[in-house]
Coordinates of C-alpha atoms in Angstrom, one line a residue:
Chain A
M1 CA 15.2 53.2 25.0
N2 CA 13.4 50.6 22.8
K3 CA 11.4 48.6 25.3
Q4 CA 10.0 46.2 22.6
K5 CA 11.3 42.8 23.4
K6 CA 12.2 40.8 20.3
K7 CA 11.3 37.1 20.6
T8 CA 14.2 34.8 20.5
Q9 CA 14.3 32.1 17.9
E10 CA 13.7 29.6 20.8
E11 CA 10.6 31.4 21.9
V12 CA 9.2 31.6 18.4
E13 CA 9.7 27.8 18.0
K14 CA 7.6 27.1 21.2
V15 CA 3.9 27.1 21.9
D16 CA 2.0 27.6 25.1
I17 CA 0.0 24.6 26.2
K18 CA -2.8 25.3 28.7
L19 CA -4.4 22.3 30.3
M20 CA -8.1 22.4 30.8
P21 CA -9.5 19.9 33.3
I22 CA -12.9 18.5 32.4
G23 CA -15.1 16.8 34.9
N24 CA -13.8 15.0 38.0
V25 CA -10.1 14.9 37.3
P26 CA -7.0 15.9 39.3
K27 CA -6.1 19.5 38.9
L28 CA -2.9 21.4 39.1
K29 CA -2.7 23.6 42.2
K30 CA -1.9 26.6 40.2
A31 CA -3.0 27.1 36.6
K32 CA 0.2 26.8 34.6
V33 CA 1.2 27.3 30.9
F34 CA 3.7 24.8 29.6
K35 CA 6.0 25.9 26.9
L36 CA 6.7 23.1 24.5
R37 CA 8.5 23.0 21.1
R38 CA 6.4 23.3 18.0
A39 CA 8.1 20.2 16.6
D40 CA 7.2 18.1 19.7
P41 CA 4.4 15.5 19.0
F42 CA 1.2 15.7 20.9
L43 CA 2.4 12.4 22.6
V44 CA 4.5 14.7 24.8
V45 CA 1.5 16.4 26.3
Q46 CA -0.2 13.1 26.8
Q47 CA 2.7 11.5 28.5
G48 CA 3.4 14.7 30.6
V49 CA -0.1 14.9 32.0
T50 CA -0.2 11.2 32.8
K51 CA 3.1 11.5 34.6
V52 CA 2.1 14.6 36.6
F53 CA -1.1 12.9 37.8
S54 CA 0.1 9.3 38.0
K55 CA -0.5 9.1 41.7
H56 CA -4.1 10.1 41.3
L57 CA -4.9 7.5 38.7
K58 CA -6.5 4.2 39.7
K59 CA -5.5 1.0 38.0
G60 CA -6.6 0.9 34.4
Q61 CA -7.6 4.6 34.3
V62 CA -6.3 6.7 31.4
F63 CA -6.8 10.2 30.5
T64 CA -8.7 11.2 27.4
F65 CA -7.4 14.3 25.6
S66 CA -9.4 16.7 23.4
L67 CA -9.1 19.9 21.5
Q68 CA -12.1 22.2 21.2
A69 CA -14.1 19.6 23.0
S70 CA -14.5 17.9 19.7
F71 CA -11.6 15.4 18.9
T72 CA -8.5 13.8 20.1
P73 CA -5.4 14.6 18.0
S74 CA -3.2 11.8 16.8
P75 CA -0.2 11.3 19.2
D76 CA 2.2 12.0 16.2
E77 CA 0.7 15.3 15.2
T78 CA 3.0 18.2 16.0
L79 CA 2.1 20.9 18.5
G80 CA 2.9 23.5 15.9
N81 CA 0.4 22.1 13.4
L82 CA -2.2 21.7 16.0
T83 CA -1.7 25.2 17.4
E84 CA -1.8 26.8 14.0
C85 CA -5.1 25.0 13.2
F86 CA -6.9 24.9 16.5
G87 CA -5.0 27.2 18.9
Q88 CA -5.2 30.9 19.7
N89 CA -3.1 33.3 17.6
N90 CA -0.9 30.4 16.5
T91 CA 0.9 30.8 19.9
S92 CA -1.2 28.9 22.4
L93 CA -3.3 25.7 22.5
E94 CA -5.9 24.7 25.1
V95 CA -5.9 20.9 25.7
G96 CA -8.8 19.4 27.6
Y97 CA -8.2 16.3 29.8
S98 CA -10.7 14.0 31.3
L99 CA -11.1 10.5 32.5
T100 CA -14.0 9.8 30.2
P101 CA -14.5 10.9 26.5
N102 CA -16.1 14.4 26.7
Y103 CA -17.3 14.6 23.1
G104 CA -19.7 12.7 20.9
Chain B
M1 CA -19.3 19.4 -11.6
E2 CA -21.0 17.3 -9.0
R3 CA -21.0 14.3 -11.3
T4 CA -17.3 14.8 -12.0
I5 CA -16.5 15.0 -8.3
V6 CA -18.5 11.8 -7.7
H7 CA -16.8 10.1 -10.6
I8 CA -13.3 10.9 -9.4
N9 CA -14.1 9.8 -5.9
T10 CA -15.5 6.6 -7.1
E11 CA -12.3 6.0 -9.2
N12 CA -10.1 6.8 -6.2
W13 CA -11.9 4.4 -4.0
A14 CA -11.6 1.7 -6.7
C15 CA -7.8 1.9 -6.9
Y16 CA -5.7 -0.8 -5.5
I17 CA -2.0 -1.1 -4.7
P18 CA -0.2 -4.4 -5.2
I19 CA 2.0 -5.3 -2.4
I20 CA 4.3 -8.3 -1.5
I21 CA 5.1 -9.1 2.1
N22 CA 8.3 -10.9 2.6
L23 CA 10.2 -12.3 5.6
P24 CA 13.5 -10.7 6.3
S25 CA 16.6 -12.9 5.8
K26 CA 17.2 -13.1 9.6
Y27 CA 14.0 -15.4 9.7
T28 CA 14.2 -17.2 6.4
T29 CA 17.7 -18.6 7.1
Q30 CA 16.3 -20.4 10.1
L31 CA 13.4 -22.0 8.3
Q32 CA 13.3 -25.8 7.4
T33 CA 10.3 -25.6 5.1
P34 CA 10.1 -23.3 1.9
F35 CA 8.4 -20.0 2.6
R36 CA 5.9 -18.3 0.3
P37 CA 5.6 -14.5 0.4
L38 CA 2.2 -13.0 0.8
F39 CA 0.8 -11.1 -2.4
M40 CA -2.1 -8.8 -1.8
S41 CA -3.9 -6.0 -3.5
V42 CA -4.8 -3.3 -0.9
P43 CA -7.2 -0.4 -1.5
R44 CA -5.4 2.9 -1.8
S45 CA -8.1 4.7 0.2
S46 CA -8.1 2.3 3.0
Y47 CA -5.8 1.2 5.7
L48 CA -3.4 -1.7 6.0
Y49 CA -4.7 -2.2 9.5
F50 CA -7.7 -4.0 8.0
E51 CA -5.5 -6.6 6.6
K52 CA -3.7 -7.4 9.8
E53 CA -5.5 -10.6 10.5
K54 CA -5.0 -11.9 7.0
I55 CA -1.3 -11.0 7.2
F56 CA -0.9 -12.7 10.6
N57 CA -2.7 -15.8 9.5
H58 CA -0.4 -16.2 6.5
F59 CA 2.7 -15.9 8.7
E60 CA 1.4 -17.9 11.7
P61 CA 3.0 -21.2 10.5
V62 CA 6.3 -19.4 10.2
L63 CA 6.0 -18.1 13.7
K64 CA 5.3 -21.6 15.1
E65 CA 8.3 -23.0 13.2
L66 CA 10.5 -20.3 14.5
E67 CA 8.9 -20.6 18.1
I68 CA 8.1 -16.9 18.2
N69 CA 5.4 -16.3 20.7
N70 CA 5.0 -12.5 19.8
K71 CA 1.7 -11.9 18.0
N72 CA 2.5 -8.2 17.4
F73 CA 4.2 -7.3 14.2
Y74 CA 4.8 -4.4 12.0
L75 CA 5.6 -3.9 8.4
Q76 CA 8.6 -2.1 6.8
F77 CA 9.5 -0.6 3.5
N78 CA 13.3 -0.3 3.3
S79 CA 13.5 -0.2 7.1
E80 CA 10.8 2.5 7.2
P81 CA 7.9 1.3 9.4
V82 CA 4.5 1.4 7.7
R83 CA 2.1 3.3 9.9
W84 CA -1.2 1.5 10.5
N85 CA -2.8 4.9 10.9
A86 CA -1.8 6.3 7.5
P87 CA -4.0 5.6 4.4
T88 CA -2.2 3.0 2.3
G89 CA -2.1 5.3 -0.7
V90 CA -0.5 8.1 1.2
F91 CA 2.3 5.9 2.4
F92 CA 2.8 4.4 -1.0
D93 CA 3.0 7.9 -2.7
M94 CA 5.4 9.0 0.0
V95 CA 7.9 6.1 -0.2
C96 CA 7.4 4.4 -3.6
K97 CA 6.4 7.0 -6.0
S98 CA 8.1 10.1 -4.8
T99 CA 11.6 9.2 -5.9
N100 CA 13.8 9.7 -8.9
H101 CA 13.4 6.1 -9.7
P102 CA 10.6 4.5 -11.7
E103 CA 7.8 3.4 -9.5
K104 CA 8.4 -0.1 -8.4
M105 CA 5.4 -2.5 -8.2
P106 CA 4.5 -4.4 -6.2
M107 CA 5.3 -2.4 -3.0
N108 CA 7.9 -4.6 -1.4
L109 CA 7.3 -4.9 2.4
Q110 CA 9.0 -6.9 5.1
I111 CA 7.4 -8.2 8.2
N112 CA 9.0 -7.8 11.6
F113 CA 8.0 -9.6 14.8
E114 CA 10.5 -7.7 17.0
K115 CA 9.6 -4.8 19.4
V116 CA 7.8 -2.1 17.4
P117 CA 9.8 1.1 17.0
K118 CA 9.4 3.9 19.5
K119 CA 6.6 6.5 18.6
F120 CA 5.0 3.8 16.5
I121 CA 1.2 4.0 17.0
E122 CA -0.2 0.6 17.9
F123 CA -3.9 -0.3 18.1
E124 CA -4.8 -3.1 20.6
N125 CA -8.0 -3.9 18.8
E126 CA -10.4 -2.6 16.1
T127 CA -12.3 -0.5 18.6
E128 CA -9.1 1.5 19.2
F129 CA -8.6 1.9 15.6
Y130 CA -12.2 3.0 15.1
N131 CA -11.8 5.6 17.9
Y132 CA -8.6 6.9 16.2
Y133 CA -10.3 7.1 12.7
A134 CA -13.4 8.8 14.2
S135 CA -11.2 11.4 15.9
T136 CA -9.3 12.0 12.7
F137 CA -12.5 12.4 10.8
K138 CA -13.8 14.9 13.4
E139 CA -10.6 16.9 13.2
S140 CA -10.9 17.3 9.5
C141 CA -14.5 18.4 10.0
F142 CA -13.6 20.9 12.7
L143 CA -10.8 22.3 10.5
L144 CA -13.3 22.6 7.6
S145 CA -15.7 24.8 9.6
K146 CA -13.2 26.3 11.9
S147 CA -15.8 25.6 14.6
A148 CA -17.9 22.8 15.9
T149 CA -20.7 23.4 13.3
I150 CA -20.1 20.1 11.5
T151 CA -18.7 18.0 14.4
Q152 CA -21.9 18.7 16.3
K153 CA -23.9 17.0 13.7
I154 CA -21.8 13.8 13.9
T155 CA -24.0 11.5 16.0
E156 CA -22.7 8.0 17.0
N157 CA -24.9 6.5 14.3
I158 CA -23.6 8.7 11.5
M159 CA -20.0 8.0 12.6
A160 CA -20.7 4.2 12.6
N161 CA -22.2 4.5 9.1
I162 CA -19.2 6.4 7.8
W163 CA -17.0 3.7 9.4
N164 CA -19.0 0.9 7.7
G165 CA -18.7 2.7 4.4
L166 CA -14.9 2.7 4.8
K167 CA -14.7 -0.9 5.9
N168 CA -17.0 -2.1 3.1
L169 CA -15.0 0.1 0.7
S170 CA -18.2 1.5 -0.6
F171 CA -18.0 5.2 -1.7
D172 CA -21.8 5.2 -2.2
E173 CA -22.3 4.1 1.4
Y174 CA -19.8 6.6 2.7
K175 CA -21.2 9.5 0.6
R176 CA -24.7 8.8 1.9
S177 CA -23.5 8.7 5.5
V178 CA -21.6 12.0 5.1
Q179 CA -24.5 13.7 3.4
P180 CA -26.2 14.9 6.7
L181 CA -23.1 16.9 7.5
E182 CA -23.6 19.2 4.5
I183 CA -20.0 19.9 3.7
K184 CA -19.6 22.4 0.9
Y185 CA -15.9 22.7 0.1
Y186 CA -16.2 25.9 -2.0
E187 CA -18.0 27.7 0.9
Q188 CA -16.2 26.3 4.0
P189 CA -14.0 28.7 6.0
S190 CA -11.1 26.4 5.6
L191 CA -10.0 23.2 3.8
A192 CA -8.6 20.1 5.6
I193 CA -5.3 19.5 3.9
R194 CA -2.2 17.6 5.1
I195 CA 0.9 18.5 3.1
F196 CA 3.8 16.1 3.4
L197 CA 6.9 18.1 2.3
N198 CA 9.8 15.7 2.3
K199 CA 7.9 13.5 4.7
Q200 CA 7.4 16.3 7.2
C201 CA 3.7 17.0 7.8
I202 CA 2.4 20.6 7.5
Q203 CA -1.1 21.2 8.4
K204 CA -2.6 24.6 8.5
P205 CA -5.9 26.3 7.7
I206 CA -6.2 27.1 4.0
K207 CA -9.1 29.1 2.7
P208 CA -10.7 27.9 -0.5
I209 CA -10.9 31.4 -1.9
N210 CA -8.4 34.3 -1.8
Q211 CA -10.2 36.9 0.2
E212 CA -8.6 39.8 -1.8
T213 CA -8.9 38.6 -5.3
E214 CA -11.9 36.4 -4.7
E215 CA -10.3 33.7 -6.9
L216 CA -10.0 30.1 -6.0
I217 CA -6.8 29.1 -4.2
T218 CA -4.9 26.7 -6.5
L219 CA -1.9 24.3 -6.1
L220 CA 0.4 26.9 -7.4
D221 CA -0.7 29.3 -4.6
I222 CA 0.2 26.6 -2.0
F223 CA 3.5 26.0 -3.5
K224 CA 4.3 29.8 -3.5
N225 CA 3.2 29.8 0.1
L226 CA 5.7 27.0 0.8
Q227 CA 8.4 28.8 -1.2
L228 CA 8.6 26.1 -3.8
V229 CA 8.2 28.6 -6.7
E230 CA 11.2 30.5 -8.0
N231 CA 10.9 32.9 -11.0
G232 CA 7.5 31.8 -11.8
K233 CA 8.4 28.1 -12.0
T234 CA 8.2 25.4 -9.3
V235 CA 11.5 24.1 -8.0
P236 CA 12.6 20.6 -9.1
M237 CA 10.2 18.4 -7.2
T238 CA 7.4 15.8 -7.6
Y239 CA 3.9 16.3 -6.1
L240 CA 1.2 13.7 -5.9
I241 CA -2.4 13.7 -4.8
Q242 CA -4.0 10.2 -4.8
G243 CA -1.1 9.0 -6.9
I244 CA -1.5 11.6 -9.7
T245 CA 0.0 15.1 -10.4
P246 CA -2.9 17.4 -11.1
P247 CA -2.2 20.7 -13.1
L248 CA -0.9 23.6 -11.0
N249 CA -4.0 25.7 -11.6
T250 CA -6.3 23.1 -10.1
P251 CA -8.4 24.6 -7.3
L252 CA -7.8 23.2 -3.9
A253 CA -11.5 23.2 -3.2
F254 CA -12.1 20.9 -6.2
L255 CA -9.2 18.6 -5.1
S256 CA -10.7 18.5 -1.5
A257 CA -14.1 17.6 -2.8
S258 CA -12.9 14.9 -5.3
C259 CA -9.6 13.5 -3.8
S260 CA -9.9 13.6 -0.1
H261 CA -9.4 10.3 1.8
P262 CA -12.1 8.8 3.9
D263 CA -10.7 10.5 7.0
G264 CA -11.7 13.8 5.5
F265 CA -8.2 15.0 4.7
L266 CA -6.7 15.8 1.3
Y267 CA -3.1 14.6 1.3
L268 CA -0.5 16.5 -0.9
I269 CA 2.8 14.6 -1.0
I270 CA 5.7 16.7 -2.1
T271 CA 9.3 15.6 -2.6
T272 CA 11.9 18.1 -3.6
L273 CA 14.6 16.7 -5.8
N274 CA 17.6 18.8 -4.6

């Protein structure tokens, strides 16, 4: 029996987003990989993280997001483009989040 | 070669786009006094964001007459919002030049004081815009080196100097500020290129040299990769870099060195004609 599983079209069009907490920030109880569409803008990640941890944020606090601890992508950049340029194997992207900028 | 690259960059930085900003009829029909549109020449390599205050000051009397308290506004070209975060020349090439019709000058924009469209990126102040620009520049640098090799050299001082070069529209100042980063386009692991294919952005690592043939990657190679070449010819399309159409055999490394925008990216605008 051929046990090789073919990826569905939907799976190919998705990327794995791994959240990397930086510094003193709220963390997920279990490390989780979020599957989002390649066509989704980075804004989806920003809004998602903010929503998940909204109860932990003090008034006026906002998260800073970074890739490769070097820069913050534009909210309108697609996850597909970002994963291809800065991710792992064009399938997953590690996104750092902190309450203060963590790069120069 | 270096002198040619500097010359082309200097020319690009010296290019201006004439624009006219009008009020939509929904506002003009309510006005008692005659209204004069705003005529401007905006640098191709810069951002319309830097003209926000000038634009607002011109239209402020209209706001008072119409009793509009909203200070936020955005610009539109044929109902398409003009992004503050896109270099002016890139937007112009995408909407004005890349059509079957002759290029229309000046670029005719309308100002809108209603709620900005969803997903439109707003900047509360210049500091926010600076942070955005700095991040974009660092993104291009990271892409060039495929590591933090270049971004680690970008101190706060260097970034501030690069920003000043952009604001002062001085290529000399910009070039001096970028010098410590030692970017060598022909030797970098990748090039920082944003391809807009029918307004959809494609960004991917592109090597300057073909690893197998050891030849420089050209525009034609990119079009083949995008499946825009059939039977040895490009499909019906227009393509622009800094408002011009370079020959297909132009190396991408040369174009990156000579035609990148101040944010570090080379923008290739492609519109298929089918």
